[in-house]
Short mmCIF file of C-alpha atoms and ligand atoms in Angstrom, two decimals:
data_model
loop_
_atom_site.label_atom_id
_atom_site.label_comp_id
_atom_site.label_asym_id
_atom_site.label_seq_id
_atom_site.Cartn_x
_atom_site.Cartn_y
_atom_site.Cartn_z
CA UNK A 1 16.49 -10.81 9.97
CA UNK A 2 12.65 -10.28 9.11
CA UNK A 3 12.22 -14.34 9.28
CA UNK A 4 12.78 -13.69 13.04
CA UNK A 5 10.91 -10.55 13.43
CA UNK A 6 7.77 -12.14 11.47
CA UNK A 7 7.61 -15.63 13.06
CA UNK A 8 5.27 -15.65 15.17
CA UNK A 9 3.11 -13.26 13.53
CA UNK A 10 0.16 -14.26 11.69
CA UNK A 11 -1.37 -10.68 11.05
CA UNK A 12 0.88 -7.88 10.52
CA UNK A 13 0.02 -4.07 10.33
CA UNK A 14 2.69 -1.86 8.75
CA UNK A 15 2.65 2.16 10.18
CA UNK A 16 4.61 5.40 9.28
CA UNK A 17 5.10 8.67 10.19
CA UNK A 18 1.96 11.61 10.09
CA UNK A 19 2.35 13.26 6.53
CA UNK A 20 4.56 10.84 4.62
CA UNK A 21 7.26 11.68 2.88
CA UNK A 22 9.68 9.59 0.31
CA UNK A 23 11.05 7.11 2.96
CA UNK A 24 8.10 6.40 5.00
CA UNK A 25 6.08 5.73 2.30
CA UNK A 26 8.97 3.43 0.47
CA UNK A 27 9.65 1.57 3.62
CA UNK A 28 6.30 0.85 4.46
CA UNK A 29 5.36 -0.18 0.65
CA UNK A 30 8.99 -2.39 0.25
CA UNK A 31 8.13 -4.43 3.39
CA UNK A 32 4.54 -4.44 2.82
CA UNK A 33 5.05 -6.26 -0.74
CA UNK A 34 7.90 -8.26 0.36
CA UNK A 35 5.96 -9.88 2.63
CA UNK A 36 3.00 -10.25 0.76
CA UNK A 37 5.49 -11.75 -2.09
CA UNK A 38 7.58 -14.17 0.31
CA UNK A 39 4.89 -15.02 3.36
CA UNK A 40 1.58 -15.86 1.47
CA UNK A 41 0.65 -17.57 4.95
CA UNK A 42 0.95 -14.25 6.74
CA UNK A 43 -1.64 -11.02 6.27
CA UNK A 44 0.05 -7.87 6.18
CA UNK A 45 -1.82 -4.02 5.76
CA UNK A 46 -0.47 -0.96 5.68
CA UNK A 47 -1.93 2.13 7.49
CA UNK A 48 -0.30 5.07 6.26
CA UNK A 49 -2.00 8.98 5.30
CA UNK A 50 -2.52 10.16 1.47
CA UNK A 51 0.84 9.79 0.17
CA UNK A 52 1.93 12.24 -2.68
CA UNK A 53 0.36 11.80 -6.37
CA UNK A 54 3.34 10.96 -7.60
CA UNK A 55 4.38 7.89 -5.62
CA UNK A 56 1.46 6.15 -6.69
CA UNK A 57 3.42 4.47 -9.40
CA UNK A 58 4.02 2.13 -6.49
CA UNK A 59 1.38 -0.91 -7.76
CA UNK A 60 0.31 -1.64 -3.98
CA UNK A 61 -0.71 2.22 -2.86
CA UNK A 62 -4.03 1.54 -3.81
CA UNK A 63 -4.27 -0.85 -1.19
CA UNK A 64 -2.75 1.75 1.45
CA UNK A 65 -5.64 1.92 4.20
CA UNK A 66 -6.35 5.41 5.26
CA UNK A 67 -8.46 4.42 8.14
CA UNK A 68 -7.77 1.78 10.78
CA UNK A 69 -10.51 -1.18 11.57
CA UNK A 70 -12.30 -0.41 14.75
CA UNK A 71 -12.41 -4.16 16.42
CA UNK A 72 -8.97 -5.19 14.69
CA UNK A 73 -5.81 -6.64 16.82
CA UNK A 74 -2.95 -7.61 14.99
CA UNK A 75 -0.21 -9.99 16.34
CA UNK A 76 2.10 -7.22 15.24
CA UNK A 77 2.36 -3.62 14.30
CA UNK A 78 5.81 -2.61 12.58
CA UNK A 79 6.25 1.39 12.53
CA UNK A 80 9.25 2.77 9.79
CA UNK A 81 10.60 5.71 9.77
CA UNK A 82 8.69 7.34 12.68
CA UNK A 83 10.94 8.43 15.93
CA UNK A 84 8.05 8.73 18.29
CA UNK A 85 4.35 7.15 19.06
CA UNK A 86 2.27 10.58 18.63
CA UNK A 87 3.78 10.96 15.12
CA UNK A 88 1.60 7.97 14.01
CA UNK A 89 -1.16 9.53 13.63
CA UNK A 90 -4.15 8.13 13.10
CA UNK A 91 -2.83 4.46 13.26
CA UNK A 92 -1.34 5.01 16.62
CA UNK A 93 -4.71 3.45 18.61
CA UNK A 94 -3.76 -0.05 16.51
CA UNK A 95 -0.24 0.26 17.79
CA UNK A 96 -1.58 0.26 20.98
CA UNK A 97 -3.68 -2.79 20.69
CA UNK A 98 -1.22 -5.00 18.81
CA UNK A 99 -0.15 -7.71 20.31
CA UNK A 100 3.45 -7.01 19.58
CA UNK A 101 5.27 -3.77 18.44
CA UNK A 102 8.72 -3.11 16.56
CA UNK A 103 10.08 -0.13 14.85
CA UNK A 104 12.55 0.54 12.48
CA UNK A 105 13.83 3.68 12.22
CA UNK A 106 17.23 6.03 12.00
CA UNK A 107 15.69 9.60 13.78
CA UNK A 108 18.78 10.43 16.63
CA UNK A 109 15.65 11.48 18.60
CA UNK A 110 13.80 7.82 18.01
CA UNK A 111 12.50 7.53 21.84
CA UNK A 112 11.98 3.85 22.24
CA UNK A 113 8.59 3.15 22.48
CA UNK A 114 7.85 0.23 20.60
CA UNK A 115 8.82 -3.48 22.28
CA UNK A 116 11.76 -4.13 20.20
CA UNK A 117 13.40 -1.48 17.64
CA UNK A 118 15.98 -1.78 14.93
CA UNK A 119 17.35 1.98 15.27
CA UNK A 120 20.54 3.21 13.78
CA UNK A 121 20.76 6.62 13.57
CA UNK A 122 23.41 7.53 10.86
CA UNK A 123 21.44 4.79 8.30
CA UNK A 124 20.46 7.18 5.38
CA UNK A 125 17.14 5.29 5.69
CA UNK A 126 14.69 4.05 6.73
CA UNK A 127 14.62 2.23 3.58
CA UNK A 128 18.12 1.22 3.82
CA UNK A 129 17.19 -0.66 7.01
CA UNK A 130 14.78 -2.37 5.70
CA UNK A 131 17.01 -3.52 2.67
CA UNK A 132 19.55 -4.86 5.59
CA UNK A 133 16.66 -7.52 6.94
CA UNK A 134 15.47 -8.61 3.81
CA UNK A 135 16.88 -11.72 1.49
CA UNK A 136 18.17 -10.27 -1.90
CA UNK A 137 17.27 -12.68 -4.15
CA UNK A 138 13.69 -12.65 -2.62
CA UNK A 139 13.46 -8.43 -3.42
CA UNK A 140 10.95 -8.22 -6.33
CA UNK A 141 11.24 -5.27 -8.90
CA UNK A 142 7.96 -3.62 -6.98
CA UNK A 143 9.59 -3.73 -3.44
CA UNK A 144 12.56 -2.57 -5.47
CA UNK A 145 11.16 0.23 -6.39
CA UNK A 146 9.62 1.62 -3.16
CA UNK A 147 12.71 1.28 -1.55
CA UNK A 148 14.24 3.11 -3.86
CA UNK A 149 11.92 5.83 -3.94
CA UNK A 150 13.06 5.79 -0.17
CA UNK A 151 16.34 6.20 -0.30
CA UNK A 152 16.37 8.96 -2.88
CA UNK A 153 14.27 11.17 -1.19
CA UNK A 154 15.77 10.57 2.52
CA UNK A 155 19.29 11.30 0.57
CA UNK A 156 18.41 13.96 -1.86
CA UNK A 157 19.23 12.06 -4.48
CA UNK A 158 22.96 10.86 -2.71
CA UNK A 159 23.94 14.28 -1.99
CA UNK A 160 23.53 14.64 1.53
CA UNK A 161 26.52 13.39 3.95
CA UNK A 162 23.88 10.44 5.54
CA UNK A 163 24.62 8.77 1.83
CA UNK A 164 27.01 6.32 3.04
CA UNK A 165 28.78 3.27 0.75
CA UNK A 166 26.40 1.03 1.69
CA UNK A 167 23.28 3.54 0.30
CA UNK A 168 25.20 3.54 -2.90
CA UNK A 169 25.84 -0.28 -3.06
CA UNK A 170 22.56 -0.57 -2.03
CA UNK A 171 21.00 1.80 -4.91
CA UNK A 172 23.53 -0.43 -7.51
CA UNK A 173 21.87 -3.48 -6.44
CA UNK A 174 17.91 -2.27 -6.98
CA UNK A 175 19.10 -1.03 -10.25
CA UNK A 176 19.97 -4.75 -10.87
CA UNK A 177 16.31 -5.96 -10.20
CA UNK A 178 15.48 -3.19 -12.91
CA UNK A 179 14.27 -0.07 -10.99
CA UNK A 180 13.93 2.74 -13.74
CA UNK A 181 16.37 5.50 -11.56
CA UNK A 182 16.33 7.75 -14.09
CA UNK A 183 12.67 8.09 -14.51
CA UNK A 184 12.00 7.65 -10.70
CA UNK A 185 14.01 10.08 -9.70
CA UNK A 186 12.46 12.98 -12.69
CA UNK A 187 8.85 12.07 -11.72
CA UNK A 188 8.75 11.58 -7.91
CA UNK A 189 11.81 14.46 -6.53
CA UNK A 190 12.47 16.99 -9.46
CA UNK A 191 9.12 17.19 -11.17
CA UNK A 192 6.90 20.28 -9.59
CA UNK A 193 3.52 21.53 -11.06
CA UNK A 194 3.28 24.74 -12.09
CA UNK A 195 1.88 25.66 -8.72
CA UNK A 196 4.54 24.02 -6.80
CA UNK A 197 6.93 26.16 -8.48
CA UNK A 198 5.33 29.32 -8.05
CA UNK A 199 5.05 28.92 -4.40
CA UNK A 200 8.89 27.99 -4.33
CA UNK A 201 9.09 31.39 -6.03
CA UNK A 202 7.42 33.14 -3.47
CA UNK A 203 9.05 31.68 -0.60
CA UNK A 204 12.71 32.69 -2.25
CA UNK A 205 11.59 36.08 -2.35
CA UNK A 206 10.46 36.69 0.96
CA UNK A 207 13.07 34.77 2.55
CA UNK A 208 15.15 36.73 5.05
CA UNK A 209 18.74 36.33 6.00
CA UNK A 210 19.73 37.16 9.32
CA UNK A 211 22.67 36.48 11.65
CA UNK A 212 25.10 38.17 9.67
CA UNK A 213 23.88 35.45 6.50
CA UNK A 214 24.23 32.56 8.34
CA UNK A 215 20.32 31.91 8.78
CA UNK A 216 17.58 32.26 6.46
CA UNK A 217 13.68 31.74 7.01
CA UNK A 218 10.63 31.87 5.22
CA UNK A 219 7.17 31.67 5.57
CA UNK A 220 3.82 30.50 3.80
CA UNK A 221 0.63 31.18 5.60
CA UNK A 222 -2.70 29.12 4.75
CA UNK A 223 -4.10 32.08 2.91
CA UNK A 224 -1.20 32.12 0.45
CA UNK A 225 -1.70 28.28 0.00
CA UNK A 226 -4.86 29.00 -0.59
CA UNK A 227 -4.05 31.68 -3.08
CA UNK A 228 -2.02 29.20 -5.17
CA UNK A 229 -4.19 25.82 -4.46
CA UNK A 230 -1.40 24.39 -3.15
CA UNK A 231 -1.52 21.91 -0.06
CA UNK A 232 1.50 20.73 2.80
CA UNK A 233 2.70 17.81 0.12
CA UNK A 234 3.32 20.76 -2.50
CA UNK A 235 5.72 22.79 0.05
CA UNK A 236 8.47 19.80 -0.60
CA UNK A 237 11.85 21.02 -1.61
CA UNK A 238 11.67 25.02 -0.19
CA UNK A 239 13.62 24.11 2.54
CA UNK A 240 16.45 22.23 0.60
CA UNK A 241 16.54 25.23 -1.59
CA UNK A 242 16.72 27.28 1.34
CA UNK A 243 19.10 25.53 2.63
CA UNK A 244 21.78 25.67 -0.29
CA UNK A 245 22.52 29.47 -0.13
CA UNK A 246 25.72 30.29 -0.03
CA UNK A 247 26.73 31.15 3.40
CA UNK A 248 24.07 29.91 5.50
CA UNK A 249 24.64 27.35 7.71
CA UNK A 250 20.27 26.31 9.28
CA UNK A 251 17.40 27.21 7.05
CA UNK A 252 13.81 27.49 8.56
CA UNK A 253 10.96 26.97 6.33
CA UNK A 254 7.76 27.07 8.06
CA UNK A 255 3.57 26.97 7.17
CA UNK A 256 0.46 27.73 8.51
CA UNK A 257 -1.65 24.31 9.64
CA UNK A 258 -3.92 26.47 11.64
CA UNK A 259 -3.87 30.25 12.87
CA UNK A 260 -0.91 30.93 14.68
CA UNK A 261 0.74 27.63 14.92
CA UNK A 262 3.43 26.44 12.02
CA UNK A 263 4.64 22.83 10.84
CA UNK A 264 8.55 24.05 11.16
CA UNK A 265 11.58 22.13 9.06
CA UNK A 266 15.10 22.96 10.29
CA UNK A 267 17.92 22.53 7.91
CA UNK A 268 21.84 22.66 8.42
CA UNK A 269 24.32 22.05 5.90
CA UNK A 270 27.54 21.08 8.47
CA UNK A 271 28.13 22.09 12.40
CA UNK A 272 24.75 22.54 13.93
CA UNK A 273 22.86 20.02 14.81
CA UNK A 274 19.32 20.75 14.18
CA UNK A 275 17.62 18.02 15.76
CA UNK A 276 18.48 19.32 19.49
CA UNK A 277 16.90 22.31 18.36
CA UNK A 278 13.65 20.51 17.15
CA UNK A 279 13.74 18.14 20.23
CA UNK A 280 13.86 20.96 22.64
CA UNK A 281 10.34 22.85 21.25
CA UNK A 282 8.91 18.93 21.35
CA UNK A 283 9.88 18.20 17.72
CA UNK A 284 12.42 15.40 16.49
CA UNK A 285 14.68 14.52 13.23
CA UNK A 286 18.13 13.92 12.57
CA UNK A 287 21.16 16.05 13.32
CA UNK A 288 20.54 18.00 9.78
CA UNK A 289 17.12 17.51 8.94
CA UNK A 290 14.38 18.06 11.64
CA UNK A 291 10.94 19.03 12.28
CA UNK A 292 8.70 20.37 14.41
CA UNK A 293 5.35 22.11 15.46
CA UNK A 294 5.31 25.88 17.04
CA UNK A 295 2.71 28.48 18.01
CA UNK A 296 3.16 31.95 18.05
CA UNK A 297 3.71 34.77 14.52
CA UNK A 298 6.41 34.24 12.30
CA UNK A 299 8.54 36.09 14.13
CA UNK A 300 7.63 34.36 17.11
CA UNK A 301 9.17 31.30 15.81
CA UNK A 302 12.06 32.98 14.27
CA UNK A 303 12.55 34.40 17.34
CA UNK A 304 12.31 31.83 19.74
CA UNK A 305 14.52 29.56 16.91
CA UNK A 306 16.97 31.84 16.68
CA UNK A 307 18.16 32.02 20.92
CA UNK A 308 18.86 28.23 20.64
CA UNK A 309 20.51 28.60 17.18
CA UNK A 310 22.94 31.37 18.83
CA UNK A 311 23.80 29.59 21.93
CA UNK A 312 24.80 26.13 19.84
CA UNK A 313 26.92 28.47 17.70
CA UNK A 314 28.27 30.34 20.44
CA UNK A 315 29.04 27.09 22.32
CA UNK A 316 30.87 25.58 18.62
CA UNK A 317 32.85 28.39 18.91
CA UNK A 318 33.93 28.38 22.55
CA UNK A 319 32.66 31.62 23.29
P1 AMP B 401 10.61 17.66 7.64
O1 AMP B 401 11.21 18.98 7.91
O2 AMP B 401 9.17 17.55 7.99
O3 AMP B 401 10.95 17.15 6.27
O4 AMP B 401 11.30 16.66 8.66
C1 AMP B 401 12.67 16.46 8.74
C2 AMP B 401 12.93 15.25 9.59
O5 AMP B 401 12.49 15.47 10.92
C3 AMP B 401 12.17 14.02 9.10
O6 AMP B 401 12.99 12.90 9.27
C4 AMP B 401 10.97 13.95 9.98
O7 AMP B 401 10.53 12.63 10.16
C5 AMP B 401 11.45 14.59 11.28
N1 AMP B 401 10.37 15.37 11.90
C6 AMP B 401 9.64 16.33 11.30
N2 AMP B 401 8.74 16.88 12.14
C7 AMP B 401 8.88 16.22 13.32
C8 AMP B 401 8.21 16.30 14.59
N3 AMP B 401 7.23 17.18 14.84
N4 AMP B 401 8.62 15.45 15.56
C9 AMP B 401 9.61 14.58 15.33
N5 AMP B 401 10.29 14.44 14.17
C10 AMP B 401 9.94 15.25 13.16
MN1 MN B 402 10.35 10.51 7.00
MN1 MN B 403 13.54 8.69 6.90
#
């Protein structure tokens, strides 16, 4: 329960994950304005990078610190939805000086390296785990609604298989505090700009299958971001698109964050588990959603993807 995670906690910093996404940024918002709702004796702040236009509906991400306080020690730094200490980012030095650490978190490749975790790596969530510690009737609409947002995005809107029946009985009871699903789920996953789409275009067509279908890749290099004035938070959604052709079993979509080295997302829609493949080039996720960084062309990374893609196949297979 958070009562016994907070007590003796008079300062709290809240932290996510480098780049947030739907969950991180719901998690750290739901907790941050439960507690300033329920613990008005307690000072909470949340460190987290520019989170997407669109989730600024949330009434508290204007108070989302992008920079962290240089003489600062909280009694307690909680990290959500962040498997490892580098993938802080810029709030890891705060981490380091807190008095006390805990993270939350369901990445299978979570490496335990706060003090105490909560960690269950099947949870749809982040978000989800978060609901679990926190007193229902004490859930305002606005913490409602960030966790929400979380478990939307971390679910693709309750299609992926990580959408178990407590996600759903979950979702059924924020929609009882009044969370607008409907109008959430339109303006902060389906809605793309003009440019977002175009770029989604141009990914589709110079995708590549390969393995006789059962991979696909694509690639978009600074200069074509450039080209379309799109940034990293527009590139959402190519690899879920990716993913969904018939056929293929791991989609790669990768970009450009500096010359010759990509931000990669793995994909796989049932037997491989993409997350050994991520953890083995120094990247993390979940078995069917994972991340990582890699130098090297294109092809390079294709390349070098591909071997370990193969030999889990391979090994499925019994060959
Ligand atoms: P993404 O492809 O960035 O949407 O990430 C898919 C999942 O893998 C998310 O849960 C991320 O938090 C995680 N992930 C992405 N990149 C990394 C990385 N470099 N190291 C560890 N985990 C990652
Ligand atoms: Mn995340
Ligand atoms: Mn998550």
């Amino acid at each position: 329960m958070l009562n016994k995670i907070l007590k003796d906690a008079e300062t709290i910093a809240i932290g996510g994950h480098i780049r947030p996404d739907g969950d991180c940024a719901g998690s750290c918002m739901g907790l941050y304005q439960y507690i300033k709702d329920n613990y008005e004796d307690k000072r909470a702040d949340v460190y987290l990078e520019e989170i997407p236009e669109t989730y600024q509906f949330l009434e508290a991400a204007k108070e989302i610190h992008h920079e962290i306080p240089e003489d600062m020690e909280y009694d307690l730094f909680i990290c959500l939805d962040c498997g490892d200490q580098d993938r802080l980012g810029f709030s890891a030095p705060l981490f380091e000086r807190a008095k006390h650490t805990y993270c939350i978190d369901h990445h299978i490749s979570n490496t335990g390296f706060a003090e105490d975790s909560y960690v269950i790596s099947d949870a749809s969530s982040t978000s989800e785990l978060v609901y679990n510690l926190m007193d229902y009737e004490k859930i305002s609409l606005e913490t409602a609604n960030a966790l929400y947002l979380g478990i939307v995005h971390d679910t693709g809107v309750f299609q992926y298989s990580c959408a178990a029946p407590s996600t759903f009985r979950m979702a059924a009871n924020l929609l009882e505090k009044g969370v607008d699903a409907p109008r959430l789920i339109q303006d902060t996953y389906y809605e793309k700009t003009y440019a977002q789409n175009q770029i989604l275009g141009r990914a589709l067509l110079e995708s590549i299958l390969f393995m006789d279908g059962t991979c696909i890749a694509t690639y978009i290099t600074k200069k074509t971001m450039d080209f379309y004035g799109v940034d990293a938070k527009d590139l959402d959604g190519i690899v879920s698109q990716l993913r969904v052709t018939k056929g293929v079993e791991v989609a790669i979509f990768m970009y450009e964050l500096e010359p010759r080295v990509y931000k990669v997302s793995l994909r796989s829609k049932d037997t491989i588990d993409v997350s050994k493949i991520a953890k083995y080039f120094g990247g993390g996720g979940h078995k069917k959603a994972a991340g990582l960084t890699m130098t090297g062309t294109p092809y390079d990374v294709i390349n070098n993807l591909s071997k370990q893609i193969e030999e889990q196949m391979e090994s499925l297979a019994g060959i």
